[in-house]
Coordinates of C-alpha atoms in Angstrom, one line a residue:
M1 CA 196.7 54.8 -38.6
S2 CA 195.0 51.5 -38.3
G3 CA 196.6 48.4 -39.8
V4 CA 195.6 45.9 -42.4
A5 CA 196.8 42.3 -42.9
G6 CA 195.8 39.3 -45.1
I7 CA 196.7 35.9 -46.4
L8 CA 195.3 34.4 -49.6
L9 CA 196.1 30.7 -50.2
R10 CA 196.5 30.5 -54.0
Q11 CA 197.2 26.8 -54.4
G12 CA 195.3 25.1 -51.7
G13 CA 197.1 25.0 -48.4
E14 CA 196.0 24.5 -44.8
P15 CA 193.4 27.0 -43.5
A16 CA 194.7 26.4 -40.0
A17 CA 198.1 27.7 -41.1
A18 CA 196.4 30.8 -42.6
A19 CA 194.5 31.4 -39.3
A20 CA 197.7 31.1 -37.3
G21 CA 199.5 33.3 -39.7
I22 CA 196.9 36.2 -39.6
Q23 CA 196.9 36.1 -35.8
Q24 CA 200.7 36.2 -35.8
M25 CA 200.7 39.2 -38.1
L26 CA 198.2 41.1 -36.0
A27 CA 200.4 40.4 -32.9
R28 CA 203.3 42.1 -34.7
M29 CA 201.0 45.2 -35.2
Q30 CA 199.8 45.7 -31.7
H31 CA 201.0 49.3 -31.7
R32 CA 198.5 50.0 -34.5
A33 CA 195.7 48.3 -32.5
R34 CA 195.1 50.8 -29.7
D35 CA 191.4 50.1 -29.9
G36 CA 191.4 46.4 -30.6
S37 CA 192.0 44.0 -33.4
S38 CA 190.1 41.2 -35.1
W39 CA 190.2 38.8 -38.0
W40 CA 187.9 37.0 -40.5
M41 CA 188.4 33.9 -42.5
D42 CA 186.7 32.1 -45.4
T43 CA 188.5 29.5 -47.5
P44 CA 190.9 30.4 -49.0
V45 CA 191.5 33.9 -47.4
A46 CA 192.1 35.4 -44.0
L47 CA 191.8 39.1 -43.4
G48 CA 192.9 41.0 -40.3
H49 CA 192.4 44.5 -38.9
A50 CA 194.4 46.4 -36.3
W51 CA 192.1 49.2 -35.1
F52 CA 193.0 52.7 -34.1
N53 CA 189.7 54.7 -33.9
T54 CA 190.4 58.1 -35.4
T55 CA 187.2 58.4 -37.5
D56 CA 184.7 57.8 -34.7
E57 CA 183.3 54.6 -36.2
S58 CA 181.7 51.7 -34.4
G59 CA 184.3 48.9 -34.3
P60 CA 187.2 47.1 -35.9
G61 CA 187.0 45.3 -39.2
P62 CA 187.2 43.2 -41.2
L63 CA 183.7 44.0 -42.4
T64 CA 181.5 41.8 -44.6
M65 CA 178.4 42.3 -46.8
A66 CA 176.2 40.3 -49.2
G67 CA 176.2 37.3 -46.8
G68 CA 179.9 37.2 -46.6
K69 CA 180.5 37.3 -50.4
L70 CA 182.4 40.5 -49.9
A71 CA 184.8 41.2 -47.1
V72 CA 187.1 44.2 -46.5
T73 CA 190.0 45.3 -44.3
A74 CA 190.8 48.9 -44.6
D75 CA 193.0 51.7 -43.2
C76 CA 191.1 54.6 -44.6
R77 CA 189.6 58.1 -44.2
L78 CA 187.3 59.1 -47.1
D79 CA 186.9 62.8 -47.7
N80 CA 184.1 62.8 -50.3
R81 CA 181.6 60.8 -48.2
D82 CA 178.6 63.0 -49.0
E83 CA 179.2 62.6 -52.7
L84 CA 179.6 58.9 -52.4
L85 CA 176.5 58.5 -50.2
A86 CA 174.5 60.4 -52.9
R87 CA 175.9 58.5 -55.8
L88 CA 175.5 55.1 -54.1
G89 CA 172.0 55.9 -52.9
I90 CA 172.8 55.5 -49.2
R91 CA 170.7 57.4 -46.7
D92 CA 172.5 56.3 -43.5
K93 CA 175.1 59.0 -43.1
S94 CA 176.8 57.1 -40.2
V95 CA 177.9 54.2 -42.5
A96 CA 181.5 53.3 -42.0
D97 CA 184.1 54.3 -44.6
A98 CA 185.0 50.6 -45.1
L99 CA 181.4 49.8 -45.9
L100 CA 181.4 52.6 -48.4
L101 CA 184.4 51.0 -50.0
M102 CA 182.5 47.8 -50.6
R103 CA 179.5 49.6 -51.9
A104 CA 181.7 51.5 -54.3
Y105 CA 183.3 48.2 -55.4
L106 CA 179.9 46.8 -56.0
R107 CA 179.0 49.8 -58.2
W108 CA 182.2 50.5 -60.1
G109 CA 184.2 47.3 -59.7
E110 CA 188.0 47.7 -59.9
A111 CA 187.5 51.3 -61.1
C112 CA 186.2 52.3 -57.6
P113 CA 189.4 54.0 -56.4
V114 CA 188.9 56.6 -59.2
H115 CA 185.8 57.8 -57.4
L116 CA 187.5 58.1 -53.9
Q117 CA 189.1 61.0 -52.2
G118 CA 191.1 60.7 -49.0
D119 CA 193.8 58.4 -47.6
F120 CA 193.4 54.7 -47.9
A121 CA 194.9 51.3 -48.2
F122 CA 192.5 48.4 -48.4
A123 CA 191.8 44.9 -49.6
I124 CA 188.4 43.5 -50.7
W125 CA 187.9 39.7 -51.0
D126 CA 185.3 38.9 -53.7
S127 CA 184.3 35.3 -53.2
E128 CA 182.3 35.0 -56.4
R129 CA 185.3 36.0 -58.5
Q130 CA 187.7 34.3 -56.1
A131 CA 189.8 37.5 -56.3
L132 CA 191.5 39.8 -53.8
F133 CA 191.4 43.4 -54.9
C134 CA 193.8 45.8 -53.2
A135 CA 194.3 49.6 -53.6
R136 CA 196.4 52.4 -52.2
D137 CA 195.6 56.1 -52.2
H138 CA 196.6 58.7 -54.8
F139 CA 199.8 59.9 -53.0
G140 CA 200.7 56.9 -50.9
V141 CA 199.8 58.3 -47.5
K142 CA 198.7 54.9 -46.3
P143 CA 201.3 52.1 -46.6
F144 CA 200.7 48.7 -48.2
Y145 CA 203.4 45.9 -48.3
Y146 CA 203.1 42.4 -49.8
H147 CA 204.8 39.2 -50.7
A148 CA 203.6 37.0 -53.6
S149 CA 204.5 33.4 -54.4
E150 CA 202.7 30.6 -56.3
Q151 CA 201.4 29.2 -53.0
R152 CA 200.1 32.4 -51.3
F153 CA 199.8 36.1 -51.3
V154 CA 200.3 38.0 -48.0
F155 CA 200.0 41.7 -47.2
A156 CA 200.2 44.1 -44.3
S157 CA 200.6 47.8 -43.4
E158 CA 204.2 47.1 -42.4
A159 CA 206.9 44.8 -43.6
G160 CA 207.7 43.3 -40.2
P161 CA 204.5 41.2 -39.9
L162 CA 205.4 39.6 -43.3
L163 CA 209.0 38.9 -42.3
G164 CA 207.7 36.9 -39.4
L165 CA 205.9 34.3 -41.6
D166 CA 207.5 31.0 -42.6
G167 CA 208.8 30.9 -46.1
I168 CA 209.5 34.7 -46.5
G169 CA 213.2 35.4 -46.6
T170 CA 215.0 38.2 -45.0
R171 CA 217.5 38.7 -47.8
I172 CA 218.3 42.4 -48.0
S173 CA 218.0 44.3 -51.3
E174 CA 221.2 45.7 -52.7
H175 CA 219.0 47.7 -55.1
Q176 CA 217.5 49.5 -52.2
I177 CA 220.8 50.0 -50.4
S178 CA 222.4 51.7 -53.4
G179 CA 219.3 53.9 -53.8
F180 CA 219.4 54.9 -50.1
L181 CA 223.1 55.8 -50.3
A182 CA 222.5 57.8 -53.4
G183 CA 219.4 59.5 -51.9
L184 CA 217.3 58.0 -54.7
P185 CA 214.0 56.3 -53.8
D186 CA 213.4 55.6 -57.5
D187 CA 211.6 52.3 -57.3
P188 CA 208.0 52.6 -56.1
Q189 CA 207.7 48.8 -55.6
S190 CA 211.0 47.6 -54.0
T191 CA 211.7 47.6 -50.2
H192 CA 214.7 46.8 -48.1
Y193 CA 213.9 43.1 -48.4
A194 CA 214.2 41.2 -51.7
D195 CA 211.0 39.2 -51.1
I196 CA 208.8 42.0 -50.0
F197 CA 207.3 44.7 -52.2
R198 CA 205.1 47.8 -51.8
L199 CA 202.0 48.6 -53.7
P200 CA 202.8 51.9 -55.4
A201 CA 200.6 55.0 -54.8
R202 CA 197.6 55.4 -57.2
H203 CA 197.8 51.7 -58.1
T204 CA 195.6 48.7 -57.6
L205 CA 196.5 45.0 -57.3
T206 CA 194.2 42.1 -58.2
V207 CA 195.3 38.7 -57.0
T208 CA 193.8 35.4 -58.0
A209 CA 195.1 31.8 -58.0
R210 CA 196.6 32.4 -61.4
Q211 CA 197.8 36.0 -61.6
V212 CA 198.9 39.1 -59.8
M213 CA 197.9 42.1 -61.8
L214 CA 199.1 45.7 -61.0
R215 CA 197.3 48.6 -62.6
R216 CA 197.5 52.4 -62.2
Y217 CA 194.1 54.0 -61.7
W218 CA 195.1 57.7 -61.6
Q219 CA 197.7 60.0 -62.9
I220 CA 198.7 63.4 -61.4
E221 CA 197.2 66.0 -63.8
P222 CA 196.0 69.7 -63.4
S223 CA 192.4 70.4 -62.8
S224 CA 190.4 70.7 -65.9
R225 CA 188.0 73.3 -64.3
P226 CA 188.6 77.0 -65.2
I227 CA 190.3 78.9 -62.3
R228 CA 188.3 81.7 -60.9
S229 CA 189.4 85.3 -61.3
D230 CA 190.7 85.4 -57.7
A231 CA 192.9 82.3 -57.4
A232 CA 193.8 83.1 -53.8
E233 CA 190.1 83.0 -52.8
E234 CA 189.6 79.7 -54.5
F235 CA 192.7 78.3 -52.9
A236 CA 191.6 79.4 -49.5
H237 CA 188.2 77.6 -49.9
I238 CA 189.8 74.3 -51.1
F239 CA 192.5 74.4 -48.4
S240 CA 190.0 75.1 -45.7
E241 CA 187.9 72.1 -46.8
S242 CA 191.0 70.0 -46.8
V243 CA 191.8 71.0 -43.2
R244 CA 188.2 70.4 -42.2
N245 CA 188.2 66.9 -43.7
R246 CA 191.3 66.0 -41.9
M247 CA 189.8 67.0 -38.5
R248 CA 186.9 64.6 -39.0
G249 CA 186.4 61.9 -36.4
T250 CA 188.1 62.0 -33.1
P251 CA 188.1 65.3 -31.1
A252 CA 191.6 64.5 -30.1
V253 CA 193.2 66.5 -32.9
G254 CA 196.3 68.7 -32.7
A255 CA 198.8 70.2 -35.1
M256 CA 202.5 70.5 -35.6
L257 CA 203.6 74.2 -35.5
S258 CA 207.1 74.9 -36.7
G259 CA 206.6 78.6 -37.4
G260 CA 207.0 78.0 -41.1
L261 CA 204.4 79.1 -43.7
D262 CA 202.9 75.6 -44.1
S263 CA 202.4 74.5 -40.6
S264 CA 201.3 77.9 -39.5
S265 CA 198.7 78.1 -42.2
I266 CA 197.2 74.8 -41.1
S267 CA 197.3 75.7 -37.4
C268 CA 195.6 79.0 -37.9
V269 CA 192.9 77.7 -40.3
A270 CA 192.2 74.7 -38.0
G271 CA 192.2 77.0 -34.9
M272 CA 189.6 79.3 -36.6
Q273 CA 187.4 76.4 -37.5
N274 CA 187.4 75.2 -33.9
A275 CA 186.6 78.7 -32.7
A276 CA 183.7 79.0 -35.2
E277 CA 182.3 75.7 -33.9
R278 CA 182.8 76.6 -30.3
K279 CA 185.3 73.8 -29.7
P280 CA 188.3 74.1 -27.5
R281 CA 191.4 75.7 -28.8
L282 CA 193.5 73.5 -31.1
P283 CA 196.6 72.0 -29.4
T284 CA 199.8 72.7 -31.2
F285 CA 203.3 71.2 -30.7
S286 CA 206.5 73.0 -31.5
L287 CA 210.2 72.3 -31.2
I288 CA 212.1 75.1 -29.6
F289 CA 215.8 75.6 -30.3
E290 CA 218.3 77.7 -28.4
K291 CA 217.6 81.5 -28.8
G292 CA 219.7 83.0 -31.5
S293 CA 220.7 79.7 -33.1
P294 CA 220.1 79.2 -36.9
M295 CA 217.2 76.9 -36.1
D296 CA 215.4 79.3 -33.8
E297 CA 211.8 79.7 -35.0
R298 CA 210.4 81.0 -31.7
P299 CA 209.5 84.5 -32.9
F300 CA 207.3 83.0 -35.6
I301 CA 205.8 80.4 -33.4
D302 CA 205.0 83.1 -30.8
A303 CA 203.4 85.3 -33.5
V304 CA 200.9 82.4 -34.2
L305 CA 200.3 81.7 -30.5
E306 CA 199.6 85.4 -29.8
Q307 CA 196.5 85.3 -32.0
Q308 CA 195.0 83.1 -29.3
Q309 CA 193.3 80.6 -31.7
V310 CA 195.6 77.7 -30.6
D311 CA 197.2 76.4 -27.4
G312 CA 200.9 75.8 -27.7
T313 CA 203.1 73.0 -26.2
L314 CA 206.7 73.9 -26.6
I315 CA 209.3 71.1 -26.7
P316 CA 212.8 72.3 -25.9
V317 CA 215.6 70.9 -28.1
G318 CA 218.7 70.9 -25.9
N319 CA 221.7 68.8 -26.6
Y320 CA 220.6 67.3 -29.9
R321 CA 221.5 63.6 -30.3
P322 CA 220.7 62.5 -33.9
F323 CA 221.5 58.9 -33.2
S324 CA 219.6 58.7 -29.9
E325 CA 217.3 55.6 -29.8
F326 CA 218.5 54.8 -33.3
E327 CA 218.4 51.1 -32.9
Q328 CA 214.8 51.3 -31.9
I329 CA 214.1 53.7 -34.8
L330 CA 215.6 51.3 -37.3
E331 CA 213.4 48.5 -35.8
E332 CA 210.4 50.7 -36.1
Q333 CA 211.3 51.7 -39.7
E334 CA 212.3 48.2 -40.7
G335 CA 215.3 49.6 -42.5
T336 CA 217.2 52.8 -43.4
F337 CA 215.5 56.0 -44.3
L338 CA 216.2 59.4 -45.8
A339 CA 215.3 61.6 -42.9
P340 CA 218.1 62.7 -40.6
G341 CA 215.7 64.8 -38.5
L342 CA 213.4 61.9 -37.7
T343 CA 214.5 61.8 -34.1
L344 CA 213.2 65.4 -33.6
T345 CA 209.9 64.6 -35.3
R346 CA 209.5 61.6 -33.0
D347 CA 209.8 63.9 -30.0
I348 CA 206.7 65.7 -31.3
Y349 CA 204.8 62.5 -31.8
R350 CA 205.9 61.3 -28.4
T351 CA 204.7 64.5 -26.7
A352 CA 201.4 64.6 -28.6
G353 CA 200.6 61.0 -27.9
A354 CA 201.4 61.4 -24.2
K355 CA 198.9 64.3 -24.1
G356 CA 196.1 62.1 -25.6
I357 CA 196.3 63.4 -29.2
K358 CA 195.2 60.9 -31.7
V359 CA 195.4 62.9 -34.9
L360 CA 198.2 65.4 -35.7
L361 CA 197.9 67.8 -38.6
D362 CA 201.2 68.2 -40.5
G363 CA 202.4 70.8 -42.9
H364 CA 204.6 68.4 -44.8
G365 CA 204.3 68.8 -48.5
G366 CA 203.5 72.5 -48.8
D367 CA 206.6 73.2 -50.9
E368 CA 205.8 70.4 -53.3
V369 CA 202.0 70.9 -53.6
V370 CA 201.8 74.7 -53.8
S371 CA 205.2 74.9 -55.5
Q372 CA 208.0 77.4 -55.1
G373 CA 207.6 78.2 -58.8
H374 CA 211.2 77.8 -59.9
G375 CA 210.1 76.5 -63.3
H376 CA 208.4 79.9 -63.9
L377 CA 211.9 81.4 -64.1
H378 CA 212.6 79.3 -67.2
E379 CA 209.2 80.3 -68.7
L380 CA 210.1 84.0 -68.2
A381 CA 213.5 83.5 -69.8
N382 CA 212.1 81.5 -72.7
A383 CA 209.5 84.3 -73.4
G384 CA 212.3 86.9 -73.4
R385 CA 210.7 88.7 -70.3
W386 CA 214.1 89.7 -69.0
I387 CA 213.0 92.5 -66.7
D388 CA 210.4 90.3 -65.1
L389 CA 213.0 87.5 -64.7
W390 CA 215.4 90.0 -63.1
R391 CA 212.7 91.1 -60.7
E392 CA 211.9 87.6 -59.6
M393 CA 215.5 86.5 -59.2
R394 CA 216.4 89.6 -57.3
G395 CA 213.5 89.0 -55.0
A396 CA 214.4 85.3 -54.6
S397 CA 218.0 86.2 -53.7
S398 CA 216.7 87.3 -50.3
T399 CA 215.8 83.7 -49.6
Y400 CA 218.4 81.7 -51.6
G401 CA 221.4 84.1 -51.5
D402 CA 223.3 86.1 -54.0
G403 CA 223.8 83.1 -56.3
M404 CA 220.3 83.6 -57.6
L405 CA 221.5 86.8 -59.2
G406 CA 224.4 85.0 -60.8
M407 CA 221.9 82.5 -62.3
Y408 CA 220.3 85.4 -64.2
F409 CA 223.3 85.4 -66.6
Q410 CA 223.1 81.7 -66.9
F411 CA 219.5 82.1 -68.2
L412 CA 220.8 84.7 -70.6
T413 CA 223.3 82.1 -71.9
I414 CA 220.6 79.5 -72.4
Y415 CA 217.7 81.5 -73.7
G416 CA 219.1 84.9 -74.7
P417 CA 219.9 86.0 -78.3
A418 CA 223.5 85.7 -79.3
W419 CA 224.1 89.5 -79.7
R420 CA 222.8 90.1 -76.1
I421 CA 225.0 87.4 -74.7
A422 CA 228.1 88.8 -76.4
K423 CA 227.3 92.3 -75.1
L424 CA 226.7 91.2 -71.6
R425 CA 229.4 88.6 -71.2
S426 CA 232.1 90.9 -69.9
V427 CA 229.5 92.6 -67.6
A428 CA 228.4 89.3 -66.4
N429 CA 231.9 88.1 -65.5
R430 CA 232.6 91.3 -63.5
V431 CA 229.2 91.0 -61.7
L432 CA 229.6 87.3 -60.9
K433 CA 233.0 87.9 -59.4
R434 CA 231.5 90.4 -57.0
I435 CA 228.3 88.8 -56.0
I436 CA 229.0 85.1 -56.0
K437 CA 230.8 83.9 -52.8
P438 CA 233.2 81.0 -53.3
A439 CA 231.2 77.9 -52.8
R440 CA 232.2 75.3 -50.4
A441 CA 233.4 72.4 -52.4
S442 CA 231.3 69.3 -52.4
R443 CA 234.6 67.5 -52.0
G444 CA 233.1 64.2 -52.9
A445 CA 232.4 65.2 -56.5
S446 CA 228.8 63.9 -56.2
W447 CA 226.5 61.3 -54.6
Y448 CA 228.4 58.7 -56.7
G449 CA 231.5 59.1 -54.6
L450 CA 229.8 57.6 -51.6
I451 CA 229.0 54.3 -53.2
N452 CA 231.2 51.2 -53.7
P453 CA 231.7 51.1 -57.5
D454 CA 231.0 47.4 -57.6
L455 CA 227.6 47.9 -55.9
A456 CA 226.8 50.8 -58.2
G457 CA 227.5 48.6 -61.2
R458 CA 225.5 45.6 -59.9
T459 CA 222.5 47.8 -59.3
D460 CA 222.6 49.9 -62.5
L461 CA 222.7 53.0 -60.3
V462 CA 224.1 55.4 -62.9
D463 CA 221.3 54.6 -65.3
R464 CA 218.7 54.7 -62.5
F465 CA 219.9 58.1 -61.3
H466 CA 219.9 59.6 -64.8
R467 CA 216.3 58.3 -65.3
A468 CA 214.9 59.4 -62.0
G469 CA 217.4 61.6 -60.1
Y470 CA 217.7 64.5 -62.5
M471 CA 214.9 66.6 -63.8
P472 CA 215.0 66.4 -67.7
P473 CA 215.7 69.7 -69.4
G474 CA 212.4 69.7 -71.2
V475 CA 210.7 69.4 -67.9
S476 CA 212.6 72.1 -66.1
A477 CA 211.8 74.6 -68.8
S478 CA 208.1 74.4 -67.9
E479 CA 206.7 75.3 -64.4
A480 CA 203.7 72.9 -65.0
L481 CA 205.9 70.0 -65.9
T482 CA 208.4 70.8 -63.1
H483 CA 205.6 70.9 -60.6
R484 CA 204.2 67.5 -61.7
W485 CA 207.6 65.9 -61.8
I486 CA 208.3 67.0 -58.2
L487 CA 204.9 65.6 -57.1
S488 CA 205.4 62.3 -58.9
N489 CA 208.9 61.3 -57.7
G490 CA 209.6 58.6 -55.1
Y491 CA 210.4 61.0 -52.2
V492 CA 206.7 61.6 -51.7
P493 CA 205.6 58.0 -50.7
H494 CA 208.9 57.4 -49.0
S495 CA 208.3 60.3 -46.6
F496 CA 204.8 59.2 -45.9
E497 CA 206.0 55.6 -45.0
V498 CA 208.7 56.9 -42.7
L499 CA 206.4 59.3 -40.9
D500 CA 203.6 56.7 -40.7
K501 CA 205.8 54.2 -38.9
A502 CA 207.2 56.8 -36.5
A503 CA 203.8 58.2 -35.6
A504 CA 202.2 54.7 -35.1
N505 CA 204.8 53.9 -32.5
F506 CA 203.3 56.7 -30.3
G507 CA 199.6 56.1 -31.0
V508 CA 199.3 59.1 -33.4
E509 CA 198.0 59.3 -36.9
A510 CA 199.5 62.1 -39.0
R511 CA 197.3 63.8 -41.6
Y512 CA 198.4 66.1 -44.3
P513 CA 196.1 68.9 -45.5
F514 CA 198.3 69.9 -48.4
W515 CA 198.1 66.3 -49.9
D516 CA 194.5 66.7 -50.9
K517 CA 193.5 65.6 -54.4
P518 CA 191.4 68.7 -55.3
L519 CA 194.1 71.0 -53.9
V520 CA 196.9 69.3 -55.8
E521 CA 195.0 69.4 -59.1
F522 CA 194.1 73.1 -58.5
C523 CA 197.7 74.1 -57.7
L524 CA 199.0 72.2 -60.8
A525 CA 196.6 74.2 -63.0
L526 CA 197.8 77.6 -61.6
P527 CA 199.9 79.9 -63.9
G528 CA 203.5 80.4 -62.8
E529 CA 203.0 83.9 -61.5
E530 CA 200.6 82.5 -58.8
K531 CA 203.4 80.2 -57.6
L532 CA 206.4 82.7 -57.8
N533 CA 205.8 86.4 -57.6
R534 CA 208.2 89.2 -56.5
G535 CA 210.5 86.5 -55.3
F536 CA 207.9 84.9 -53.0
G537 CA 207.4 81.2 -53.6
R538 CA 204.0 79.6 -52.9
Y539 CA 202.5 83.1 -53.7
V540 CA 198.9 81.9 -53.9
L541 CA 199.1 80.4 -50.4
R542 CA 200.5 83.7 -49.0
R543 CA 197.7 85.7 -50.5
A544 CA 195.1 83.2 -49.4
M545 CA 196.3 83.6 -45.8
E546 CA 195.8 87.3 -45.7
G547 CA 194.1 88.2 -42.4
I548 CA 194.6 84.6 -41.1
L549 CA 198.4 84.4 -40.7
P550 CA 200.5 86.9 -38.8
T551 CA 202.2 89.1 -41.4
A552 CA 205.6 88.2 -40.2
V553 CA 204.9 84.5 -41.0
Q554 CA 202.9 85.2 -44.1
W555 CA 205.7 87.0 -45.9
R556 CA 208.7 85.5 -44.3
R557 CA 211.4 84.6 -46.8
D558 CA 214.1 82.7 -44.9
K559 CA 214.4 78.9 -44.9
I560 CA 215.9 77.1 -42.0
D561 CA 218.9 74.9 -42.7
F562 CA 219.3 72.1 -40.1
T563 CA 222.7 71.0 -41.4
S564 CA 224.7 72.7 -38.7
N565 CA 222.5 71.2 -36.0
L566 CA 223.0 67.7 -37.4
V567 CA 226.8 68.1 -37.6
N568 CA 227.1 69.5 -34.1
G569 CA 224.9 66.8 -32.7
M570 CA 226.9 64.0 -34.4
L571 CA 230.3 65.4 -33.4
R572 CA 229.3 66.5 -29.9
N573 CA 227.5 63.3 -28.8
H574 CA 228.4 60.5 -31.1
R575 CA 232.1 60.6 -31.7
D576 CA 232.7 57.1 -30.3
L577 CA 230.0 55.7 -32.6
L578 CA 231.4 57.5 -35.7
E579 CA 234.9 56.3 -34.9
R580 CA 233.7 52.7 -34.5
V581 CA 231.8 52.8 -37.8
M582 CA 234.7 54.3 -39.7
V583 CA 237.4 52.1 -38.1
A584 CA 236.5 49.1 -36.0
D585 CA 233.3 48.2 -37.9
A586 CA 234.4 49.4 -41.3
D587 CA 234.3 45.9 -42.9
R588 CA 230.5 45.9 -42.3
I589 CA 229.8 48.7 -44.8
A590 CA 232.8 48.2 -47.1
P591 CA 230.9 46.2 -49.7
Y592 CA 228.4 49.1 -50.0
V593 CA 230.3 52.4 -49.5
N594 CA 233.5 53.9 -50.8
L595 CA 235.4 53.8 -47.5
P596 CA 238.2 56.3 -48.5
A597 CA 235.6 58.9 -49.6
V598 CA 233.6 58.4 -46.4
T599 CA 236.5 58.6 -44.0
A600 CA 237.8 61.7 -45.9
A601 CA 234.4 63.3 -45.5
Y602 CA 234.4 62.5 -41.8
A603 CA 237.9 64.0 -41.4
R604 CA 236.7 67.2 -43.0
L605 CA 233.7 67.4 -40.6
V606 CA 235.9 67.0 -37.6
R607 CA 238.5 69.5 -38.9
Q608 CA 236.0 72.2 -39.9
P609 CA 232.5 71.5 -38.7
E610 CA 231.4 75.1 -39.2
Q611 CA 232.2 74.7 -42.9
A612 CA 230.6 71.3 -43.4
A613 CA 229.5 70.6 -46.9
P614 CA 226.0 69.1 -47.2
L615 CA 227.4 66.2 -49.2
D616 CA 230.0 65.3 -46.6
V617 CA 227.3 65.4 -43.9
Q618 CA 225.2 63.0 -46.0
Y619 CA 228.2 60.7 -46.6
V620 CA 228.7 60.3 -42.9
W621 CA 225.1 60.1 -41.7
R622 CA 224.0 57.5 -44.3
S623 CA 227.1 55.4 -43.7
V624 CA 226.4 55.3 -40.0
S625 CA 222.7 54.6 -40.5
L626 CA 223.6 51.7 -42.9
S627 CA 226.1 50.3 -40.5
L628 CA 223.7 50.3 -37.6
W629 CA 221.0 48.6 -39.7
L630 CA 223.3 45.9 -41.0
R631 CA 224.4 45.2 -37.5
Q632 CA 220.8 44.6 -36.5
I633 CA 220.3 42.3 -39.4
Q634 CA 223.5 40.3 -38.4
L635 CA 222.4 40.1 -34.8
R636 CA 218.9 38.9 -35.8
G637 CA 220.5 36.2 -38.0
S638 CA 222.8 35.0 -35.2
H639 CA 219.8 34.7 -32.8
A640 CA 217.6 32.9 -35.3

């Protein structure tokens, strides 16, 4: 969780201005510079580094080599160090990751990211080529923002340092606002500000005086290596290595422990690794809700703690206030975000940071990386394996409700032969009436009902949503294609960017063992029955954790729904705020939202909070979030 920054003067310009600019940018990233910061300059470039030492290296960058002909600033953790050291002929095993990046660049040029594993965002200045080469890791764990004009190119780990520079406008992006309201982070390059962009995951950027060239260096694909006969054993090995890699560096490592399958797997594996190396028990951090509430995970958390491989810090969640510290959070996030539960996550970061934890292992991404295997249902139906399909859907109904059984007959309609459909139609109708409970109406028809039609038209939102918001039928019919589509969509880097900024505020670096390149490639290559089996999603992970996880956690089926907690928190603690947004300050969001639909959704929440439709909740939460952010923008402009 270090920070990078840089300025490249593309058409001459004053070096003194670049020097002042890089220092100003670093000053805006002091929260990322817990262990110092420094900068380096050589006409026409200035590079800066805000240092947070989590990899146990010897000092802040930027680092140079070849007599200053190469310079690098990097926020990185390389996981395949041994392989790189061998291939590059380096005997000094203590060499810093940033120096490895430059040596890799010398060997492979702009193809060097192909040979890297880990989380990274870096920029290398090549004085002989007069080119700045930038790269971001395979999944977008490390952030990278930039602004490009004919006169200069500037970049940083956050957008805020760029906004503080002369000549960079603060005009907000309507494109991004409409995407936020629709829950659609479909553009991997745009940000909340029209003049600032992000470097997409798995891409490089080469900047010279004449051009800015974006290239993709990697595409998410299944592993080409044959899977061993026992997939669970192979998964356990790769997963264990991923956890070990993310514990490298500082001894101040902890883990989030929610009681779910993913975080519990990481905590138990990491705890066992510490025990094997005679290290202290792994510190874990858990949110604790009221006993008996729908969010109460205490029995599963206790089951992990009772194994005595980890030490638990329990963080009580009392009177939940979802908009607590929200102005500060919006400043921290530099805009709106699709994470209503972020205030709770920040409580974990706050507590961990206060206890001296520098690195926090996070189970985020287990659903996506290992996969719930829902595409396998389509594969079974397409193959005519109706008994197997019935078994899987009946098992899944324990997690997802009786509606899964009703879906069986929908699969028959799509994939079944005509004679079977005719024979079963009357049976299906009778069964569906008995087993499907009347669904709560979405009441807003869809996400589209939230958005001002003029805004939707100006930003081509309908076309964008159909391109990126819906899984194509040809994709959903294949588990492998479904899995890859989920891993490739814009929610992945958006989540990382939100979490990175929140963690940085408390001096914590989040690391994600599930987002490991070899693990992702392995899981993509698995057959559907290793992802969904007997109604258990992420089946290979459950088998791999045999003897490691408590049985109650290993085979738990239920999924926690935090909607009721969000609704209760908003109505109990923020009624004045909600009323102000909907009435007194309604003009602020009127150009962006469909006010009648939002106020109607809010009225339904107030009238029947226990029956809140998820879409109504999102209408209200996103509208309030947008209003508070726009207010910040207006206040900032009035003080400028």
